[in-house]
Amino acid sequence: MPAIDKNNPALVAPKRSSPLFSPGTGDNSALVIFVLGGPGAGKGTQCANLVRDYAFKHLSAGDLLREEQDRPGSEFGDMIKSYIKEGQIVPMEVTIQLLENAMNAEIEKSGNRKFLIDGFPRKMDQALKFEEVVVPSMFTLFFDCDEKTMHERLLDRGKSSGRADDNEESIKKRFRTFVETSMPVVEHFEKEGKVVKVDANKDREEVYEKVKEQFTKREVPKGQ
Ligand code: UDP
Ligand code: MG
């Protein structure tokens, strides 16, 4: 894995003493819901439902990283590629900057300030930094799923996804990273009373019904 040059100016997380946005949908605000769950838990699928019914902008951290990896001239391309293949977490500076850019672009384009941030934060440092410099989250939607279910789904997806990490070896590493590195993030937000947990082993319609129940309970606004 390539070493990270911490002196690279592009790799310095935004230095701000307060978050860029305040939580909510008014001026200078952003409403962020983190969507977490193991690889193959169904985050992307359920996010699509929420985009349709709640007018969210869906930002997948993994998709943003893959896009950056493939962007001609990106200085991070090779680094991102090797982290993803190894199921490791790309240094947070890169991911936070990509998310912040995508949020600003969406606000400018459509005025929409509601974001589902899918597959992020996957590590404690990212969770703390994002809430410190971008915006505190409303809550985390956590898809709780058995490894056996996720494994079957990923191998199935691997037949057509073309993803470099939907293979037996990478899947094993991603599960490990999820348990060791990402579950502590869920536990951290749980202590703050900011986790909505949904059983993700059921079929997609049933899972979505539970998600909607919770969103109603938490009074997530439907429009922009
Ligand atoms: N990734 C990362 N930081 C993030 C999110 C994703 O480094 O904040 C990398 C990590 O290597 C992960 C990969 O991107 O294994 C794929 O993430 P994605 O969310 O696409 O996977 P999914 O959970 O949807 O299977
Ligand atoms: Mg995904």
mmCIF file of C-alpha atoms and ligand atoms in Angstrom:
data_model
loop_
_atom_site.group_PDB
_atom_site.id
_atom_site.type_symbol
_atom_site.label_atom_id
_atom_site.label_comp_id
_atom_site.label_asym_id
_atom_site.label_seq_id
_atom_site.Cartn_x
_atom_site.Cartn_y
_atom_site.Cartn_z
ATOM 1 C CA MET A 1 0.000 0.000 0.000
ATOM 2 C CA PRO A 2 1.473 3.398 -0.899
ATOM 3 C CA ALA A 3 2.583 5.529 1.991
ATOM 4 C CA ILE A 4 0.515 8.592 2.792
ATOM 5 C CA ASP A 5 2.303 11.887 2.548
ATOM 6 C CA LYS A 6 0.809 13.884 5.383
ATOM 7 C CA ASN A 7 2.553 17.014 4.105
ATOM 8 C CA ASN A 8 0.613 16.912 0.900
ATOM 9 C CA PRO A 9 -1.639 20.005 1.117
ATOM 10 C CA ALA A 10 -4.458 18.098 -0.546
ATOM 11 C CA LEU A 11 -4.383 15.641 2.328
ATOM 12 C CA VAL A 12 -4.986 18.096 5.103
ATOM 13 C CA ALA A 13 -8.489 17.880 6.510
ATOM 14 C CA PRO A 14 -10.357 21.174 6.478
ATOM 15 C CA LYS A 15 -9.144 23.250 9.393
ATOM 16 C CA ARG A 16 -12.189 24.896 10.888
ATOM 17 C CA SER A 17 -13.065 25.584 14.455
ATOM 18 C CA SER A 18 -16.762 24.953 13.843
ATOM 19 C CA PRO A 19 -18.769 22.886 11.367
ATOM 20 C CA LEU A 20 -19.440 24.249 7.873
ATOM 21 C CA PHE A 21 -23.197 23.669 8.291
ATOM 22 C CA SER A 22 -25.567 23.604 11.198
ATOM 23 C CA PRO A 23 -27.908 20.610 11.371
ATOM 24 C CA GLY A 24 -31.250 21.111 9.607
ATOM 25 C CA THR A 25 -32.608 22.308 6.281
ATOM 26 C CA GLY A 26 -32.538 26.098 6.634
ATOM 27 C CA ASP A 27 -29.928 28.475 5.236
ATOM 28 C CA ASN A 28 -26.363 27.410 6.008
ATOM 29 C CA SER A 29 -27.684 24.059 7.187
ATOM 30 C CA ALA A 30 -27.492 20.455 6.092
ATOM 31 C CA LEU A 31 -29.480 17.446 7.221
ATOM 32 C CA VAL A 32 -27.242 14.393 7.221
ATOM 33 C CA ILE A 33 -28.201 10.813 7.952
ATOM 34 C CA PHE A 34 -25.340 8.326 7.969
ATOM 35 C CA VAL A 35 -26.188 4.905 6.548
ATOM 36 C CA LEU A 36 -24.085 2.081 7.913
ATOM 37 C CA GLY A 37 -24.087 -1.704 7.784
ATOM 38 C CA GLY A 38 -21.715 -4.429 6.661
ATOM 39 C CA PRO A 39 -20.808 -4.877 3.017
ATOM 40 C CA GLY A 40 -23.858 -6.282 1.263
ATOM 41 C CA ALA A 41 -26.270 -5.262 4.028
ATOM 42 C CA GLY A 42 -28.418 -3.408 1.502
ATOM 43 C CA LYS A 43 -27.459 0.207 2.138
ATOM 44 C CA GLY A 44 -27.519 1.248 -1.514
ATOM 45 C CA THR A 45 -30.822 -0.504 -2.215
ATOM 46 C CA GLN A 46 -32.618 1.102 0.717
ATOM 47 C CA CYS A 47 -31.076 4.511 0.011
ATOM 48 C CA ALA A 48 -32.688 4.414 -3.440
ATOM 49 C CA ASN A 49 -36.095 3.976 -1.761
ATOM 50 C CA LEU A 50 -35.439 6.894 0.551
ATOM 51 C CA VAL A 51 -34.313 9.144 -2.298
ATOM 52 C CA ARG A 52 -37.619 8.408 -4.052
ATOM 53 C CA ASP A 53 -39.848 9.025 -1.015
ATOM 54 C CA TYR A 54 -37.960 11.616 1.027
ATOM 55 C CA ALA A 55 -36.158 13.757 -1.543
ATOM 56 C CA PHE A 56 -32.711 12.949 -0.214
ATOM 57 C CA LYS A 57 -29.523 13.308 -2.192
ATOM 58 C CA HIS A 58 -27.711 9.960 -1.959
ATOM 59 C CA LEU A 59 -23.954 10.192 -1.498
ATOM 60 C CA SER A 60 -22.117 6.877 -1.401
ATOM 61 C CA ALA A 61 -18.613 7.316 -0.023
ATOM 62 C CA GLY A 62 -17.474 4.204 -1.903
ATOM 63 C CA ASP A 63 -18.880 5.522 -5.191
ATOM 64 C CA LEU A 64 -17.207 8.905 -4.675
ATOM 65 C CA LEU A 65 -13.895 7.171 -3.993
ATOM 66 C CA ARG A 66 -14.224 4.963 -7.092
ATOM 67 C CA GLU A 67 -15.059 8.041 -9.158
ATOM 68 C CA GLU A 68 -11.991 9.843 -7.827
ATOM 69 C CA GLN A 69 -9.886 6.755 -8.456
ATOM 70 C CA ASP A 70 -10.955 6.771 -12.123
ATOM 71 C CA ARG A 71 -10.648 10.514 -12.629
ATOM 72 C CA PRO A 72 -7.824 11.132 -15.089
ATOM 73 C CA GLY A 73 -4.965 12.905 -13.354
ATOM 74 C CA SER A 74 -6.114 12.159 -9.819
ATOM 75 C CA GLU A 75 -3.154 12.062 -7.470
ATOM 76 C CA PHE A 76 -5.053 9.664 -5.210
ATOM 77 C CA GLY A 77 -6.084 7.073 -7.813
ATOM 78 C CA ASP A 78 -3.494 4.409 -7.053
ATOM 79 C CA MET A 79 -3.799 4.867 -3.331
ATOM 80 C CA ILE A 80 -7.591 4.524 -3.392
ATOM 81 C CA LYS A 81 -7.380 1.451 -5.589
ATOM 82 C CA SER A 82 -5.141 -0.451 -3.221
ATOM 83 C CA TYR A 83 -7.139 0.487 -0.110
ATOM 84 C CA ILE A 84 -10.392 -0.653 -1.689
ATOM 85 C CA LYS A 85 -8.978 -3.950 -2.902
ATOM 86 C CA GLU A 86 -7.610 -4.646 0.571
ATOM 87 C CA GLY A 87 -10.897 -3.669 2.209
ATOM 88 C CA GLN A 88 -9.098 -0.945 4.179
ATOM 89 C CA ILE A 89 -10.340 2.540 4.952
ATOM 90 C CA VAL A 90 -8.923 5.290 2.746
ATOM 91 C CA PRO A 91 -7.400 8.123 4.848
ATOM 92 C CA MET A 92 -10.260 10.293 6.041
ATOM 93 C CA GLU A 93 -8.972 13.546 4.568
ATOM 94 C CA VAL A 94 -9.671 12.338 1.053
ATOM 95 C CA THR A 95 -13.138 10.962 1.787
ATOM 96 C CA ILE A 96 -14.291 13.942 3.839
ATOM 97 C CA GLN A 97 -13.158 16.351 1.157
ATOM 98 C CA LEU A 98 -14.983 14.370 -1.544
ATOM 99 C CA LEU A 99 -18.166 14.365 0.558
ATOM 100 C CA GLU A 100 -17.938 18.054 1.332
ATOM 101 C CA ASN A 101 -17.428 18.873 -2.348
ATOM 102 C CA ALA A 102 -20.396 16.724 -3.336
ATOM 103 C CA MET A 103 -22.623 18.369 -0.718
ATOM 104 C CA ASN A 104 -21.674 21.859 -1.822
ATOM 105 C CA ALA A 105 -22.228 20.930 -5.469
ATOM 106 C CA GLU A 106 -25.710 19.577 -4.725
ATOM 107 C CA ILE A 107 -26.738 22.609 -2.688
ATOM 108 C CA GLU A 108 -25.553 24.890 -5.455
ATOM 109 C CA LYS A 109 -27.259 22.852 -8.170
ATOM 110 C CA SER A 110 -30.640 22.107 -6.626
ATOM 111 C CA GLY A 111 -30.804 23.787 -3.245
ATOM 112 C CA ASN A 112 -31.371 20.357 -1.685
ATOM 113 C CA ARG A 113 -29.748 20.155 1.748
ATOM 114 C CA LYS A 114 -30.833 16.647 2.714
ATOM 115 C CA PHE A 115 -28.182 13.965 2.409
ATOM 116 C CA LEU A 116 -27.975 10.246 2.953
ATOM 117 C CA ILE A 117 -24.313 9.495 3.436
ATOM 118 C CA ASP A 118 -23.953 5.822 2.617
ATOM 119 C CA GLY A 119 -21.010 3.728 3.800
ATOM 120 C CA PHE A 120 -19.517 6.489 5.926
ATOM 121 C CA PRO A 121 -18.169 7.015 8.578
ATOM 122 C CA ARG A 122 -16.493 3.628 8.720
ATOM 123 C CA LYS A 123 -13.865 4.557 11.254
ATOM 124 C CA MET A 124 -13.915 6.624 14.464
ATOM 125 C CA ASP A 125 -11.552 9.319 13.213
ATOM 126 C CA GLN A 126 -13.821 9.974 10.216
ATOM 127 C CA ALA A 127 -16.917 10.123 12.393
ATOM 128 C CA LEU A 128 -15.446 12.686 14.775
ATOM 129 C CA LYS A 129 -13.809 14.792 12.080
ATOM 130 C CA PHE A 130 -16.854 14.939 9.826
ATOM 131 C CA GLU A 131 -19.116 16.076 12.642
ATOM 132 C CA GLU A 132 -16.505 18.591 13.740
ATOM 133 C CA VAL A 133 -15.809 20.239 10.393
ATOM 134 C CA VAL A 134 -18.816 19.519 8.155
ATOM 135 C CA VAL A 135 -22.017 18.956 10.155
ATOM 136 C CA PRO A 136 -23.284 16.866 13.079
ATOM 137 C CA SER A 137 -25.491 14.023 11.800
ATOM 138 C CA MET A 138 -29.199 13.746 12.624
ATOM 139 C CA PHE A 139 -28.738 10.016 13.267
ATOM 140 C CA THR A 140 -27.233 6.846 11.840
ATOM 141 C CA LEU A 141 -29.406 4.336 10.045
ATOM 142 C CA PHE A 142 -27.790 0.989 10.779
ATOM 143 C CA PHE A 143 -28.617 -2.119 8.772
ATOM 144 C CA ASP A 144 -28.013 -5.075 11.016
ATOM 145 C CA CYS A 145 -27.321 -8.128 8.882
ATOM 146 C CA ASP A 146 -25.865 -11.613 9.395
ATOM 147 C CA GLU A 147 -22.551 -12.302 7.731
ATOM 148 C CA LYS A 148 -24.010 -15.313 5.961
ATOM 149 C CA THR A 149 -26.700 -13.189 4.295
ATOM 150 C CA MET A 150 -24.211 -10.486 3.309
ATOM 151 C CA HIS A 151 -21.806 -13.047 1.904
ATOM 152 C CA GLU A 152 -24.457 -14.572 -0.357
ATOM 153 C CA ARG A 153 -25.567 -11.144 -1.564
ATOM 154 C CA LEU A 154 -22.029 -9.994 -2.328
ATOM 155 C CA LEU A 155 -21.105 -13.074 -4.330
ATOM 156 C CA ASP A 156 -24.335 -12.653 -6.249
ATOM 157 C CA ARG A 157 -23.611 -8.974 -6.874
ATOM 158 C CA GLY A 158 -20.044 -9.862 -7.885
ATOM 159 C CA LYS A 159 -21.343 -11.674 -10.960
ATOM 160 C CA SER A 160 -22.315 -8.344 -12.490
ATOM 161 C CA SER A 161 -20.928 -5.476 -10.391
ATOM 162 C CA GLY A 162 -17.462 -5.428 -11.908
ATOM 163 C CA ARG A 163 -16.208 -4.271 -8.501
ATOM 164 C CA ALA A 164 -12.631 -5.142 -7.651
ATOM 165 C CA ASP A 165 -13.681 -6.030 -4.099
ATOM 166 C CA ASP A 166 -16.681 -8.302 -4.701
ATOM 167 C CA ASN A 167 -14.572 -11.459 -4.595
ATOM 168 C CA GLU A 168 -14.025 -14.051 -1.894
ATOM 169 C CA GLU A 169 -10.669 -12.693 -0.708
ATOM 170 C CA SER A 170 -11.644 -8.999 -0.543
ATOM 171 C CA ILE A 171 -14.997 -9.856 1.047
ATOM 172 C CA LYS A 172 -13.231 -11.615 3.905
ATOM 173 C CA LYS A 173 -11.087 -8.526 4.533
ATOM 174 C CA ARG A 174 -14.059 -6.175 4.309
ATOM 175 C CA PHE A 175 -15.983 -8.192 6.913
ATOM 176 C CA ARG A 176 -13.025 -7.973 9.208
ATOM 177 C CA THR A 177 -12.630 -4.228 8.760
ATOM 178 C CA PHE A 178 -16.344 -3.821 9.364
ATOM 179 C CA VAL A 179 -16.302 -5.688 12.675
ATOM 180 C CA GLU A 180 -13.043 -4.225 13.977
ATOM 181 C CA THR A 181 -13.159 -0.674 12.651
ATOM 182 C CA SER A 182 -16.702 0.273 11.689
ATOM 183 C CA MET A 183 -18.770 -1.302 14.483
ATOM 184 C CA PRO A 184 -17.125 0.988 17.069
ATOM 185 C CA VAL A 185 -18.598 3.920 15.128
ATOM 186 C CA VAL A 186 -22.090 2.447 15.468
ATOM 187 C CA GLU A 187 -21.467 1.881 19.186
ATOM 188 C CA HIS A 188 -20.249 5.467 19.582
ATOM 189 C CA PHE A 189 -23.426 6.916 18.070
ATOM 190 C CA GLU A 190 -25.543 4.414 19.986
ATOM 191 C CA LYS A 191 -24.233 5.910 23.226
ATOM 192 C CA GLU A 192 -25.434 9.298 21.972
ATOM 193 C CA GLY A 193 -28.895 7.856 21.257
ATOM 194 C CA LYS A 194 -28.333 8.527 17.561
ATOM 195 C CA VAL A 195 -28.735 5.051 16.015
ATOM 196 C CA VAL A 196 -31.768 3.649 14.261
ATOM 197 C CA LYS A 197 -31.247 -0.078 13.893
ATOM 198 C CA VAL A 198 -33.125 -2.156 11.347
ATOM 199 C CA ASP A 199 -32.960 -5.924 10.805
ATOM 200 C CA ALA A 200 -31.634 -6.246 7.250
ATOM 201 C CA ASN A 201 -31.898 -10.016 6.838
ATOM 202 C CA LYS A 202 -35.473 -9.790 5.506
ATOM 203 C CA ASP A 203 -36.447 -9.085 1.929
ATOM 204 C CA ARG A 204 -36.076 -5.543 0.673
ATOM 205 C CA GLU A 205 -39.756 -4.523 0.931
ATOM 206 C CA GLU A 206 -39.992 -5.708 4.514
ATOM 207 C CA VAL A 207 -36.787 -3.929 5.473
ATOM 208 C CA TYR A 208 -37.996 -0.722 3.882
ATOM 209 C CA GLU A 209 -41.267 -0.827 5.829
ATOM 210 C CA LYS A 210 -39.247 -0.860 9.056
ATOM 211 C CA VAL A 211 -37.085 1.996 7.814
ATOM 212 C CA LYS A 212 -40.140 4.121 7.066
ATOM 213 C CA GLU A 213 -41.618 3.412 10.501
ATOM 214 C CA GLN A 214 -38.434 4.675 12.120
ATOM 215 C CA PHE A 215 -38.231 7.744 9.877
ATOM 216 C CA THR A 216 -41.776 8.662 10.846
ATOM 217 C CA LYS A 217 -40.946 8.202 14.514
ATOM 218 C CA ARG A 218 -37.866 10.409 14.202
ATOM 219 C CA GLU A 219 -39.833 13.013 12.250
ATOM 220 C CA VAL A 220 -37.586 13.068 9.199
ATOM 221 C CA PRO A 221 -39.044 15.695 6.857
ATOM 222 C CA LYS A 222 -40.329 14.412 3.506
ATOM 223 C CA GLY A 223 -39.745 17.424 1.309
ATOM 224 C CA GLN A 224 -36.563 19.429 0.773
HETATM 225 N N1 UDP B 1 -14.188 3.188 1.649
HETATM 226 C C1 UDP B 1 -13.351 3.938 2.413
HETATM 227 N N2 UDP B 1 -13.853 4.926 3.197
HETATM 228 C C2 UDP B 1 -15.172 5.176 3.282
HETATM 229 C C3 UDP B 1 -16.063 4.407 2.507
HETATM 230 C C4 UDP B 1 -15.534 3.413 1.687
HETATM 231 O O1 UDP B 1 -12.152 3.743 2.402
HETATM 232 O O2 UDP B 1 -15.565 6.083 4.030
HETATM 233 C C5 UDP B 1 -13.611 2.140 0.779
HETATM 234 C C6 UDP B 1 -13.315 0.868 1.578
HETATM 235 O O3 UDP B 1 -12.145 0.289 1.081
HETATM 236 C C7 UDP B 1 -14.554 0.003 1.274
HETATM 237 C C8 UDP B 1 -14.775 0.356 -0.188
HETATM 238 O O4 UDP B 1 -14.506 1.761 -0.256
HETATM 239 O O5 UDP B 1 -14.324 -1.363 1.511
HETATM 240 C C9 UDP B 1 -16.158 0.054 -0.730
HETATM 241 O O6 UDP B 1 -17.118 0.806 -0.066
HETATM 242 P P1 UDP B 1 -18.673 0.691 -0.464
HETATM 243 O O7 UDP B 1 -19.437 1.565 0.479
HETATM 244 O O8 UDP B 1 -18.854 0.910 -1.914
HETATM 245 O O9 UDP B 1 -19.007 -0.842 -0.152
HETATM 246 P P2 UDP B 1 -20.384 -1.486 0.279
HETATM 247 O O10 UDP B 1 -20.469 -1.347 1.745
HETATM 248 O O11 UDP B 1 -21.456 -0.779 -0.456
HETATM 249 O O12 UDP B 1 -20.274 -2.924 -0.118
HETATM 250 MG MG MG B 2 -22.797 0.308 -1.319
#
